[in-house]
Amino acid sequence: MMKKIDKYYPIIPVLVAYAVLLGYGLVNPGKWQLVSQLAFYCTLGQAFNLFMGMTGYVDFGYVAFMGVGTYGMAVSIYHLYDKGLGLWIVVIGLVLGALFATLLSLAVGAVALRLRGAYFAIATIGVNEGFRYLVEGARIWNGSEGMIFTRHMKKAMGRETAMALSTFWADILMFGVAILAAALTLVYMRNKVGYALTALREDEDAAKVMGINVTKYKIIAFITSAAMAGLLGATAWALKLNYVYPADVFEIHYTVEAIIIVLLGGAGTLLGPIVGGLIYGISKYYLSIVLPGFQLLIFAPIIIGIIVLFPEGTVGVLKKRLMGTPLQKYVI
Amino acid sequence: MRRRFTVLMSVLMVVGLAVPSAFADIVIGHPATLSGSQAKAGEQAVGGVKAAIDWVNNTRGGVMVGGKKMMLDYKVYDCESKKESVTSLLERLVTTDKVNFLFAPYSSGLTLAGATVAEKYGVVYMDHGGASDNIFKQGFEYAVQTIGPGSKYHAGTLEMVKKIDPSAKKVALAYEDSEFARSVMDGAEIRAKELGFDVVFKRTYPAKVTDLTPLLSDLKASGAEIVIGGGHFQDGQLMNKQMADLDINPKLLSLIAAATLPAFGEALGELAEGVMGPSHWEYGVTFSAEGAKKLGKTWIGPSQDEYVALFKKAVEKDMLPDYHAAEASAAVLALVLAVEKADSLDNDAVRKALGDLTFMSFYGGWDVDDTGLQVGHSMVDVQWQGGKRMIIWPEAAQTGAPAYPKRKF
């Protein structure tokens, strides 16, 4: 019995880290938006790591899942605001966000997951751009005009509630997404999915010969990771900012940020995305304040330095250090 | 007194190397787009704000509030043109730096990203670079626009045609499929119909288009006399070139965002002759204190040439200001007049004063409606004549007469 629970100890530092971050924001209301920004990077890393960390596959079209997730929430608020549903439109939005992302990941996965490594990466590069032009060209969801729905939020639930939702509760929901993504990562790590994916990451052919259905497990992780991205888009972008333009959400630099965060923290580790997200977010924030306009000149070498010095990421190094100590069971 | 002391202390405790001015009473906070996709516009906007503050403090002698002169100061951070950074930096400006008023970052999207935070804290939010009309249909109580709304871009162009050639009837709209171009062209269509034109052709093309021949062939068949289009520099240039190739010769060709740039004439040479474009402001407009007096409007700010000198000093390089700078400067001037009108630094009072304010500066007219939408600023129309950009409309800002109908390619 104890053994079973032992397996899930690594969630403790994750929960502690998010609790500390959340607590800091609640105690310092003037820093709440900063906390929200840091939580965004951690969540982005957490959701991206679910697939990339476990399989070693880099999905360059990842931000498209966040984009369609944003649209899920936008569509719900924009079209249902006057139906007297009150806060239910947010629930429907979350469901739609996850659903849109899942559907897109099925379509992408069906084609791209047959490919390996670099070929997979190349195949996914076009997904994001292609989907953006599809939305614009076919005038889906208002096309290039996008949707702006502050007014609709106010009509549906009143000015105060709408404002509280945008400036506070959207961030709380985002913390929820982060914890959900972390919990799912751990669950996968500790059961068949994780073992299969570890085998796949080390040697895909050997795994296949051993009789592991690698495609099946790849798809499971891929869809889960995409659904998390959908929820992140629905909360951090749609619910918080109340607008969506295709050019703003199908923006490849978020995929790049996700890769950087995961590499900084340590791909395939549970705590990595949080550490990576915090390093990335905090340095970016303070550099843009101290050296507005020049922060990237300093930021880029720091990132390159960390990744060169710790190829396994900061948590990867920590994990090695803790081998054989009592703390070992808390960090994976 | 205590409040002033805290503002002063917070300015002095700034992280970094910025040396605050000796005595700042009114602080403007700005999460500018100094890097990322909007960096060019951001650099101009920050230069514009600094140039206007320099003029207010050193030429005008500050801002008169409660019977004493106060100085302006400016706190700028870089949001990297990213929506996540806008919200956190705006909050920092309000809660840590305790700035009095906020400036939005450049572009409609980023302006929207920060609007809810400005509303939450109840701080006046000056939109100097978000042209979307939609921003002002959301019921924001503190957002105030200085850049002219997209829907008004061609009002002047069409009025000009109406005045000098009442026989011209057929209008074609061919433009890039983007939020900005769409709002501009929807506005142009409405205005054209109001003035009695027939919109005989309206079609979009995708961003980054490489061949417009099929679209232009259809446009030619429509027999349009007035062609309005464009979206960005690249497609505007392509459209101009391919219209020449296909020998399409309307009486007027106006391209947004492309024809107003110096690079357009350099790239197209002879082919640019007679092509027009609407602009918020161009170096060479002739708005002046005398002109404002004639119209019975309040005048504030430097003359155009004084302004250019102040701008070059602010950006520390030999660069001419463009409209991104001018509109940011005009937003500072609007704030100064509103603070004096309200005779207070209270945001609600200043926001109300902004609503009642109307004035003229080197940037042209300024007046907002109840929602905060800019309604007093008219665009100027620029036309290439003999390899130079001439301002041909409105008549009050003219540097040359319109060449109409446009010379054949």
XYZ file of C-alpha atoms in Angstrom:
741
model
C 0.000 0.000 0.000
C 2.736 2.400 1.061
C 4.583 1.574 -2.122
C 1.656 2.779 -4.188
C 1.572 6.118 -2.441
C 5.356 6.386 -2.607
C 5.096 6.569 -6.348
C 3.238 9.858 -6.159
C 5.521 11.697 -3.711
C 7.084 13.803 -6.474
C 3.826 15.745 -6.785
C 4.534 17.293 -3.352
C 7.320 19.694 -4.452
C 5.192 20.629 -7.472
C 2.204 21.505 -5.292
C 4.448 23.349 -2.840
C 5.997 25.395 -5.665
C 2.589 26.406 -7.051
C 1.248 27.106 -3.547
C 4.201 29.393 -2.815
C 3.741 31.217 -6.130
C 0.007 31.558 -5.578
C 0.497 32.637 -1.961
C 3.013 35.282 -3.011
C 0.473 36.693 -5.451
C -2.338 36.691 -2.909
C -0.211 38.417 -0.261
C 1.065 41.012 -2.787
C -1.964 41.977 -4.876
C 0.207 44.519 -6.710
C 2.319 41.649 -8.057
C -0.600 39.482 -9.131
C -0.117 40.022 -12.860
C 3.554 39.083 -12.534
C 2.566 35.893 -10.724
C 0.083 35.244 -13.499
C 2.782 35.711 -16.136
C 5.120 33.318 -14.326
C 2.312 30.792 -13.935
C 1.671 31.098 -17.670
C 5.262 30.107 -18.485
C 5.197 27.247 -15.963
C 1.908 25.948 -17.365
C 3.168 26.277 -20.924
C 6.224 24.235 -20.003
C 4.200 21.703 -18.037
C 1.769 21.107 -20.903
C 4.507 20.968 -23.548
C 6.693 18.671 -21.451
C 3.897 16.113 -21.245
C 4.616 15.113 -24.817
C 8.078 16.424 -25.648
C 9.727 15.473 -22.363
C 8.475 11.919 -22.488
C 8.977 11.152 -26.157
C 11.776 13.480 -27.200
C 9.603 14.567 -30.139
C 9.533 18.322 -30.766
C 6.199 19.623 -32.004
C 6.738 22.979 -33.699
C 3.037 23.433 -34.321
C 2.265 23.272 -30.612
C 0.973 26.822 -30.273
C -1.854 25.986 -32.699
C -3.454 23.947 -29.888
C -3.335 27.001 -27.649
C -4.803 29.016 -30.496
C -7.819 26.775 -31.049
C -8.275 26.519 -27.273
C -8.457 30.315 -27.140
C -11.093 30.188 -29.860
C -13.071 27.586 -27.891
C -13.556 30.034 -25.037
C -14.030 32.966 -27.414
C -16.755 31.209 -29.387
C -18.613 30.326 -26.203
C -18.547 33.871 -24.789
C -19.131 35.592 -28.127
C -22.137 33.538 -29.150
C -23.737 32.528 -25.851
C -23.389 35.716 -23.804
C -27.047 36.679 -24.212
C -28.532 33.262 -23.578
C -28.861 33.826 -19.843
C -26.271 31.170 -18.987
C -24.269 33.388 -16.639
C -20.977 31.791 -15.649
C -21.826 28.570 -17.469
C -20.433 30.137 -20.638
C -17.003 29.878 -19.011
C -17.496 26.177 -18.309
C -18.710 25.609 -21.866
C -15.704 27.608 -23.079
C -13.283 25.388 -21.165
C -14.914 22.270 -22.589
C -14.821 23.692 -26.132
C -11.203 24.803 -25.702
C -10.100 21.316 -24.702
C -12.312 19.757 -27.381
C -11.035 21.923 -30.271
C -7.448 21.207 -29.257
C -8.153 17.488 -28.978
C -9.757 17.371 -32.416
C -6.884 19.261 -34.009
C -4.350 17.020 -32.272
C -6.155 13.944 -33.635
C -5.907 15.351 -37.141
C -2.259 16.348 -36.768
C -1.334 13.208 -34.864
C -2.899 10.931 -37.464
C -0.518 12.316 -40.075
C 2.588 13.431 -38.209
C 2.928 10.741 -35.546
C 3.736 8.184 -38.207
C 6.965 10.085 -38.686
C 10.082 10.065 -36.529
C 12.256 12.678 -34.846
C 13.321 15.391 -37.256
C 10.699 14.409 -39.844
C 7.993 14.804 -37.215
C 9.348 18.242 -36.298
C 9.348 19.344 -39.948
C 5.838 18.020 -40.539
C 4.465 19.983 -37.583
C 6.054 23.310 -38.565
C 3.386 23.851 -41.198
C 0.454 23.016 -38.919
C 0.417 26.313 -37.104
C 0.851 28.559 -40.148
C -1.532 26.431 -42.197
C -4.212 26.581 -39.556
C -3.842 30.324 -39.176
C -4.351 30.854 -42.910
C -7.279 28.460 -42.907
C -8.961 30.508 -40.171
C -8.246 33.757 -42.006
C -8.923 32.617 -45.542
C -12.079 30.594 -44.881
C -13.319 33.331 -42.495
C -13.804 30.790 -39.721
C -14.636 32.450 -36.384
C -14.682 35.953 -37.967
C -11.433 35.302 -39.871
C -8.762 37.968 -39.641
C -11.071 40.357 -37.796
C -10.886 38.112 -34.764
C -13.228 38.447 -31.816
C -13.235 41.043 -29.077
C -15.606 40.165 -26.277
C -15.093 42.377 -23.233
C -18.528 43.824 -23.928
C -20.080 40.355 -24.132
C -18.497 39.323 -20.839
C -19.932 42.398 -19.145
C -23.378 41.742 -20.584
C -23.342 38.106 -19.542
C -22.248 38.531 -15.939
C -22.049 42.212 -15.034
C -19.062 44.575 -15.113
C -17.573 43.669 -11.725
C -17.746 39.905 -12.211
C -16.355 40.171 -15.737
C -13.462 42.276 -14.497
C -12.743 39.948 -11.570
C -12.823 37.034 -14.006
C -10.307 38.688 -16.353
C -7.924 40.023 -13.761
C -8.063 37.284 -11.121
C -10.117 34.134 -11.672
C -8.699 33.443 -15.129
C -5.276 33.198 -13.464
C -6.610 30.895 -10.745
C -8.021 28.627 -13.449
C -4.638 28.691 -15.151
C -3.009 27.429 -11.932
C -5.571 24.638 -12.068
C -4.456 23.765 -15.599
C -0.819 23.744 -14.458
C -1.520 21.373 -11.578
C -3.692 19.156 -13.782
C -0.917 18.938 -16.403
C 1.655 18.111 -13.700
C -0.592 15.460 -12.138
C -1.228 13.815 -15.512
C 2.499 13.855 -16.259
C 3.184 12.016 -13.021
C 0.374 9.515 -13.563
C 1.724 8.738 -17.018
C 5.286 8.487 -15.716
C 4.220 5.979 -13.117
C 2.245 3.619 -15.334
C 2.404 1.806 -18.623
C 2.275 4.942 -20.761
C 5.418 6.310 -19.161
C 7.347 3.054 -19.411
C 6.384 2.635 -23.050
C 7.387 6.195 -23.868
C 10.680 5.866 -22.010
C 11.428 2.788 -24.060
C 10.465 4.671 -27.196
C 12.647 7.643 -26.325
C 15.695 5.468 -25.723
C 15.272 3.243 -28.798
C 12.089 3.244 -30.822
C 12.937 0.187 -32.924
C 13.839 -1.915 -29.901
C 10.587 -0.888 -28.218
C 8.641 -1.939 -31.279
C 10.408 -5.302 -31.425
C 9.541 -5.833 -27.768
C 5.896 -5.637 -28.808
C 5.115 -2.160 -27.487
C 2.475 -0.372 -29.534
C 4.470 2.870 -29.661
C 2.023 4.753 -31.875
C -0.817 4.218 -29.422
C 1.146 5.632 -26.484
C 2.498 8.501 -28.546
C -1.067 9.467 -29.460
C -2.205 9.306 -25.832
C 0.541 11.665 -24.697
C 0.097 13.905 -27.739
C -3.645 14.380 -27.211
C -3.259 14.980 -23.469
C -0.577 17.583 -24.068
C -2.713 19.275 -26.743
C -5.810 19.363 -24.519
C -3.751 21.043 -21.776
C -2.579 23.633 -24.315
C -6.204 24.192 -25.302
C -7.150 24.853 -21.685
C -4.179 27.175 -21.285
C -5.294 29.191 -24.333
C -8.877 29.288 -23.064
C -7.828 30.669 -19.666
C -4.613 32.672 -20.112
C -5.553 34.225 -23.432
C -9.306 34.218 -23.963
C -10.674 34.599 -20.467
C -7.913 36.907 -19.281
C -7.454 39.176 -22.289
C -10.959 39.017 -23.812
C -9.863 39.156 -27.420
C -8.446 36.899 -30.086
C -6.782 37.704 -33.416
C -5.480 34.781 -35.495
C -2.127 36.511 -35.984
C -1.760 36.933 -32.215
C -2.514 33.374 -31.135
C -1.007 31.325 -33.972
C 2.370 32.798 -33.184
C 5.300 30.389 -33.397
C 7.412 32.149 -30.761
C 5.240 30.580 -28.045
C 6.352 27.161 -29.246
C 9.938 28.365 -29.069
C 9.346 29.692 -25.541
C 7.901 26.318 -24.541
C 11.002 24.528 -25.845
C 13.328 26.928 -24.010
C 11.413 26.561 -20.730
C 11.483 22.768 -20.905
C 15.186 22.703 -21.784
C 16.056 25.142 -18.983
C 14.225 23.043 -16.435
C 15.000 19.603 -17.769
C 13.020 17.692 -20.366
C 11.112 14.709 -19.050
C 11.337 15.787 -15.415
C 8.269 16.707 -13.413
C 9.635 19.754 -11.624
C 11.589 20.998 -14.641
C 8.890 23.110 -16.308
C 8.270 25.002 -13.063
C 11.958 25.753 -12.520
C 12.405 26.578 -16.217
C 9.283 28.741 -16.275
C 10.405 30.679 -13.221
C 13.963 31.208 -14.473
C 12.631 32.294 -17.852
C 9.820 34.516 -16.559
C 11.677 36.244 -13.740
C 14.791 37.046 -15.770
C 12.691 38.301 -18.672
C 10.558 40.519 -16.439
C 13.391 42.166 -14.530
C 15.625 42.582 -17.554
C 12.822 44.374 -19.419
C 12.524 46.737 -16.466
C 16.223 47.396 -15.896
C 17.294 47.494 -19.541
C 14.166 48.141 -21.599
C 14.898 47.314 -25.220
C 18.249 45.598 -24.591
C 17.179 42.704 -22.409
C 17.363 40.152 -25.199
C 21.063 40.858 -25.714
C 21.685 39.681 -22.157
C 18.903 37.145 -21.943
C 19.940 35.077 -24.956
C 23.520 34.345 -23.777
C 22.212 33.439 -20.291
C 19.836 30.886 -21.790
C 22.499 29.476 -24.100
C 24.898 29.305 -21.151
C 22.487 27.368 -18.940
C 21.570 24.933 -21.698
C 25.243 24.319 -22.576
C 26.294 23.911 -18.916
C 23.336 21.725 -17.956
C 22.248 19.745 -21.005
C 19.836 17.826 -18.799
C 18.338 21.016 -17.436
C 18.562 22.392 -13.906
C 16.249 19.749 -12.457
C 18.115 17.052 -14.373
C 21.271 18.072 -12.504
C 19.403 18.233 -9.191
C 18.040 14.739 -9.755
C 21.555 13.380 -10.193
C 22.739 15.157 -7.033
C 19.924 13.682 -4.983
C 20.524 10.099 -6.122
C 20.785 7.874 -3.066
C 19.599 10.542 -0.617
C 16.254 10.470 1.231
C 15.068 13.321 -0.997
C 15.372 11.171 -4.073
C 11.749 10.081 -4.052
C 10.496 13.673 -4.256
C 12.252 14.677 -7.432
C 11.729 13.020 -10.772
C 2.176 66.543 0.235
C 2.611 62.965 1.439
C 1.327 61.658 -1.864
C 3.853 63.767 -3.724
C 6.583 62.518 -1.440
C 5.693 58.883 -2.141
C 5.619 59.505 -5.889
C 9.006 61.152 -5.626
C 10.405 58.330 -3.517
C 9.100 55.665 -5.857
C 10.687 57.430 -8.782
C 13.988 57.645 -6.885
C 13.880 53.982 -5.946
C 13.739 52.879 -9.547
C 15.602 49.695 -10.254
C 18.362 50.301 -12.773
C 20.347 53.201 -13.988
C 17.670 55.689 -14.984
C 18.311 59.035 -13.392
C 14.978 60.616 -12.549
C 14.533 64.288 -13.261
C 15.166 66.504 -10.274
C 11.523 67.192 -9.565
C 8.796 65.103 -11.113
C 5.199 65.402 -10.034
C 3.296 63.700 -12.801
C 4.536 60.348 -14.017
C 3.430 58.646 -17.222
C 3.921 54.867 -17.337
C 4.401 53.037 -20.623
C 4.976 49.327 -21.384
C 6.325 50.164 -24.836
C 7.091 47.818 -27.718
C 10.835 48.405 -27.866
C 11.549 44.934 -29.210
C 9.585 42.201 -30.978
C 7.272 42.569 -33.938
C 6.287 46.190 -33.205
C 9.769 47.463 -32.339
C 9.952 50.081 -35.101
C 6.686 51.711 -34.099
C 7.668 51.383 -30.442
C 10.949 53.233 -30.891
C 9.096 56.050 -32.647
C 6.390 56.192 -29.972
C 8.869 56.367 -27.086
C 10.801 59.097 -28.914
C 7.513 60.930 -29.408
C 6.584 60.762 -25.730
C 10.062 61.939 -24.662
C 10.038 64.812 -27.164
C 6.619 66.001 -25.952
C 7.661 65.768 -22.282
C 10.842 67.705 -23.056
C 8.722 70.464 -24.625
C 6.193 70.526 -21.758
C 8.873 70.707 -19.046
C 11.473 72.921 -20.673
C 9.593 75.151 -23.093
C 6.164 75.394 -21.555
C 7.485 75.307 -17.991
C 5.425 72.341 -16.794
C 1.766 71.706 -16.047
C -0.346 74.025 -13.907
C -2.225 72.066 -11.209
C -3.751 73.589 -8.081
C -1.998 76.897 -8.671
C 1.508 75.436 -8.990
C 3.679 74.158 -11.792
C 4.328 70.439 -11.941
C 6.809 68.576 -14.113
C 6.218 65.473 -16.223
C 8.278 62.322 -15.904
C 8.243 59.117 -17.906
C 8.684 55.512 -16.858
C 9.142 53.158 -19.775
C 9.498 49.378 -19.854
C 9.742 46.999 -22.787
C 6.834 44.580 -23.277
C 8.605 42.911 -26.240
C 5.339 43.196 -28.225
C 4.002 40.273 -26.155
C 0.596 40.206 -24.565
C 1.671 38.369 -21.377
C 4.205 41.054 -20.556
C 1.788 43.949 -21.090
C -0.445 43.060 -18.138
C 2.353 42.464 -15.632
C 4.274 45.609 -16.599
C 1.145 47.775 -16.489
C 0.404 46.508 -13.007
C 3.959 47.192 -11.897
C 3.702 50.750 -13.221
C 0.522 51.312 -11.218
C 1.331 49.500 -7.966
C 5.123 49.673 -7.600
C 6.034 52.814 -9.516
C 2.778 54.573 -8.632
C 2.565 56.339 -11.978
C -0.334 58.745 -12.479
C -1.377 57.828 -16.015
C -0.794 54.974 -18.425
C 0.110 54.780 -22.094
C -0.912 51.672 -24.012
C 1.625 49.692 -26.013
C 1.530 50.041 -29.815
C -1.070 48.053 -31.863
C -4.722 47.227 -31.340
C -4.106 43.743 -29.954
C -1.659 44.826 -27.260
C -3.830 47.835 -26.375
C -6.690 45.414 -25.751
C -4.433 43.087 -23.748
C -3.745 45.821 -21.210
C -7.142 47.501 -21.151
C -8.675 45.301 -18.444
C -5.769 45.968 -16.067
C -6.053 49.733 -16.599
C -9.794 49.452 -15.932
C -9.248 47.397 -12.799
C -7.013 50.073 -11.281
C -9.100 52.926 -12.684
C -6.172 54.636 -14.433
C -6.483 56.731 -17.603
C -5.167 54.601 -20.475
C -3.962 56.594 -23.487
C -4.281 54.571 -26.692
C -1.790 56.135 -29.103
C -1.391 53.216 -31.509
C -4.485 50.983 -31.491
C -6.577 52.027 -34.492
C -9.329 49.423 -34.208
C -12.785 50.952 -33.761
C -13.728 47.790 -31.899
C -11.662 48.723 -28.831
C -14.140 51.495 -28.139
C -17.237 49.346 -28.440
C -16.303 47.366 -25.329
C -17.383 49.874 -22.697
C -13.900 50.682 -21.339
C -14.165 53.674 -19.035
C -10.530 54.795 -18.992
C -9.274 54.150 -22.533
C -8.851 57.248 -24.729
C -7.748 57.158 -28.355
C -5.392 59.565 -30.117
C -4.620 57.654 -33.311
C -7.525 58.038 -35.747
C -9.823 55.002 -35.953
C -9.327 52.693 -38.936
C -12.813 53.332 -40.269
C -11.966 56.995 -40.944
C -8.822 56.487 -43.055
C -10.401 57.286 -46.400
C -13.039 59.804 -45.382
C -10.841 62.653 -46.650
C -9.775 60.838 -49.821
C -13.364 60.247 -50.892
C -14.459 63.759 -49.953
C -11.629 65.105 -52.091
C -12.789 63.136 -55.137
C -16.362 64.229 -54.542
C -15.210 67.834 -54.524
C -12.873 67.881 -57.537
C -14.579 65.267 -59.741
C -18.297 64.835 -59.010
C -18.612 62.644 -62.145
C -16.460 59.813 -60.689
C -18.752 57.084 -59.385
C -17.136 53.629 -59.411
C -15.049 52.629 -56.407
C -13.058 49.393 -56.030
C -11.672 48.033 -52.766
C -8.906 45.416 -53.036
C -7.065 44.772 -49.803
C -5.161 42.401 -47.555
C -7.111 40.029 -45.353
C -6.082 41.420 -41.975
C -7.968 42.973 -39.075
C -6.502 46.399 -39.756
C -7.087 46.523 -43.525
C -10.582 45.123 -43.092
C -11.643 47.814 -40.617
C -10.160 50.481 -42.894
C -12.007 49.193 -45.980
C -15.311 48.642 -44.216
C -15.113 52.272 -43.145
C -14.239 53.341 -46.702
C -17.210 51.410 -48.091
C -19.624 53.068 -45.676
C -18.249 56.537 -46.425
C -18.288 55.897 -50.205
C -21.959 54.921 -50.097
C -22.811 57.948 -47.942
C -21.198 60.196 -50.551
C -23.113 58.538 -53.404
C -20.331 56.398 -54.908
C -20.989 52.877 -56.207
C -18.746 50.201 -54.733
C -18.366 48.010 -57.838
C -15.625 45.703 -56.527
C -14.643 44.506 -53.056
C -12.256 41.624 -52.542
C -9.454 40.547 -50.203
C -6.191 38.738 -50.853
C -4.175 36.727 -48.297
C -1.303 38.238 -46.332
C 2.143 37.778 -47.940
C 0.538 37.380 -51.381
C 2.946 36.954 -54.303
C 0.670 37.375 -57.335
C -2.362 39.623 -57.666
C -2.938 39.154 -61.403
C -6.249 37.212 -61.180
C -7.731 39.689 -58.729
C -6.517 42.690 -60.716
C -7.918 41.296 -63.989
C -11.358 41.171 -62.382
C -10.822 44.628 -60.949
C -9.999 45.950 -64.425
C -13.207 44.425 -65.800
C -15.246 46.221 -63.137
C -14.311 49.567 -64.721
C -13.464 51.147 -61.368
C -12.318 54.783 -61.450
C -11.222 55.004 -57.828
C -9.071 52.135 -56.495
C -8.418 51.903 -52.762
C -6.426 49.027 -51.348
C -3.299 47.645 -49.740
C -2.490 46.376 -46.281
C 1.261 46.319 -45.826
C 4.306 47.583 -47.693
C 5.043 44.427 -49.660
C 1.575 43.832 -51.082
C 1.020 47.530 -51.752
C 4.161 47.641 -53.843
C 3.152 44.446 -55.657
C -0.292 45.817 -56.428
C 1.148 49.049 -57.812
C 3.607 47.160 -60.009
C 1.116 44.624 -61.326
C -1.489 47.298 -62.069
C 1.146 48.945 -64.257
C 1.916 45.605 -65.937
C -1.766 45.025 -66.677
C -2.246 48.624 -67.764
C -4.977 49.369 -65.248
C -5.316 53.134 -65.043
C -7.877 54.411 -62.557
C -8.253 58.133 -61.888
C -7.055 57.562 -58.331
C -5.018 54.850 -56.648
C -4.612 54.933 -52.864
C -2.658 52.279 -50.940
C -2.649 52.094 -47.143
C 0.566 51.624 -45.181
C 2.724 51.447 -48.318
C 2.469 54.626 -50.390
C 3.224 56.894 -47.433
C 6.652 55.341 -46.817
C 9.796 56.824 -48.419
C 10.880 53.305 -49.463
C 7.819 53.045 -51.716
C 9.061 55.752 -54.070
C 12.599 54.401 -53.975
C 11.398 50.915 -54.926
C 8.976 51.903 -57.682
C 10.519 55.058 -59.113
C 8.383 56.364 -61.993
C 5.609 53.860 -61.285
C 4.842 55.546 -57.975
C 3.945 58.828 -59.692
C 0.461 59.955 -58.695
C -0.115 57.090 -56.219
C -1.659 58.192 -52.926
C -1.967 56.956 -49.370
C -3.683 58.150 -46.187
C -1.516 58.985 -43.189
C -2.181 60.145 -39.644
C 0.605 62.626 -39.953
C 3.576 63.296 -42.192
C 6.584 65.507 -41.922
C 5.582 68.560 -43.911
C 1.992 69.042 -42.770
C 1.153 72.654 -42.175
C -0.880 72.679 -38.975
C 0.038 75.834 -37.095
C -0.942 78.082 -34.215
C -2.286 80.627 -36.742
C -4.362 77.962 -38.473
C -5.782 76.838 -35.136
C -6.646 80.429 -34.297
C -8.566 80.776 -37.567
C -10.589 77.691 -36.670
C -11.120 78.969 -33.137
C -9.264 76.004 -31.594
C -6.872 75.833 -28.644
C -3.290 75.309 -29.807
C -0.662 73.478 -27.767
C 2.807 72.171 -28.418
C 5.841 72.906 -30.554
C 5.809 73.874 -34.211
C 6.671 71.088 -36.591
C 10.320 72.045 -36.988
C 10.808 72.508 -33.244
C 9.228 69.106 -32.827
C 11.589 67.385 -35.246
C 14.572 68.828 -33.367
C 13.156 67.655 -30.020
C 12.501 64.202 -31.455
C 16.036 63.805 -32.794
C 17.363 64.805 -29.390
C 15.088 62.256 -27.705
C 16.069 59.284 -29.893
C 19.706 60.397 -30.042
C 20.003 59.792 -33.759
C 19.288 61.539 -37.037
C 15.862 60.028 -37.601
C 12.729 61.804 -38.757
C 9.599 61.283 -36.677
C 6.725 59.522 -38.419
C 3.083 59.295 -37.385
C 3.806 56.713 -34.669
C 5.849 59.365 -32.892
C 3.493 62.245 -33.604
C 0.415 60.490 -32.238
C 2.246 59.507 -29.030
C 3.310 63.149 -28.611
C -0.242 64.352 -29.199
C -1.457 61.948 -26.510
C 0.966 63.582 -24.017
C -0.296 67.045 -24.990
C -3.905 65.908 -24.566
C -3.086 64.635 -21.094
C -1.445 67.946 -20.141
C -4.490 69.962 -21.222
C -6.871 67.544 -19.487
C -4.940 67.700 -16.189
C -5.063 71.488 -16.321
C -8.733 71.471 -17.235
C -9.535 69.124 -14.344
C -7.069 71.014 -12.143
C -6.309 67.711 -10.463
C -4.437 64.451 -10.905
C -7.490 62.378 -10.035
C -8.026 59.858 -12.809
C -11.797 60.166 -12.962
C -11.593 63.943 -13.192
C -8.874 63.765 -15.856
C -10.811 61.164 -17.853
C -13.873 63.420 -17.803
C -11.751 66.399 -18.892
C -10.345 64.364 -21.797
C -13.912 63.740 -22.936
C -14.664 67.469 -22.950
C -11.373 68.448 -24.546
C -10.781 69.602 -28.097
C -7.537 71.151 -29.334
C -5.056 71.354 -32.171
C -1.324 70.652 -32.257
C 1.304 70.000 -34.930
C -0.393 66.576 -35.236
C -3.727 68.142 -36.227
C -7.078 68.077 -34.465
C -7.894 66.085 -31.324
C -11.368 65.283 -29.973
C -12.912 62.100 -28.579
C -16.524 60.976 -28.313
C -18.165 59.525 -25.176
C -16.603 56.100 -25.693
C -13.061 57.460 -25.980
C -12.927 57.014 -29.775
C -10.930 59.681 -31.629
C -13.234 61.736 -33.835
C -11.387 65.030 -34.191
C -8.291 63.896 -36.024
C -8.506 63.738 -39.784
C -6.013 61.866 -41.867
C -3.865 63.602 -44.432
C -3.537 62.248 -47.971
C -0.042 61.925 -49.364
C 0.694 61.699 -53.102
C 3.915 60.944 -54.960
C 4.712 63.812 -57.336
C 8.036 63.988 -59.197
C 9.682 61.549 -56.802
C 8.563 63.469 -53.713
C 5.724 62.964 -51.238
C 3.286 65.873 -51.288
C 0.478 66.401 -48.810
C -2.527 67.110 -51.001
C -5.471 66.858 -48.604
C -7.058 68.326 -46.455
C -6.555 71.798 -47.873
C -5.550 73.123 -44.434
C -2.477 70.885 -44.415
C -1.589 71.015 -48.126
C 1.959 71.236 -49.408
C 0.837 70.825 -53.022
C -2.260 70.492 -55.201
C -3.623 67.018 -55.956
C -2.574 65.579 -59.337
C -5.957 64.283 -60.458
C -6.723 62.225 -62.459
C -3.614 60.159 -61.830
C -1.112 60.036 -64.713
C -1.319 56.804 -66.764
C 1.363 54.172 -66.058
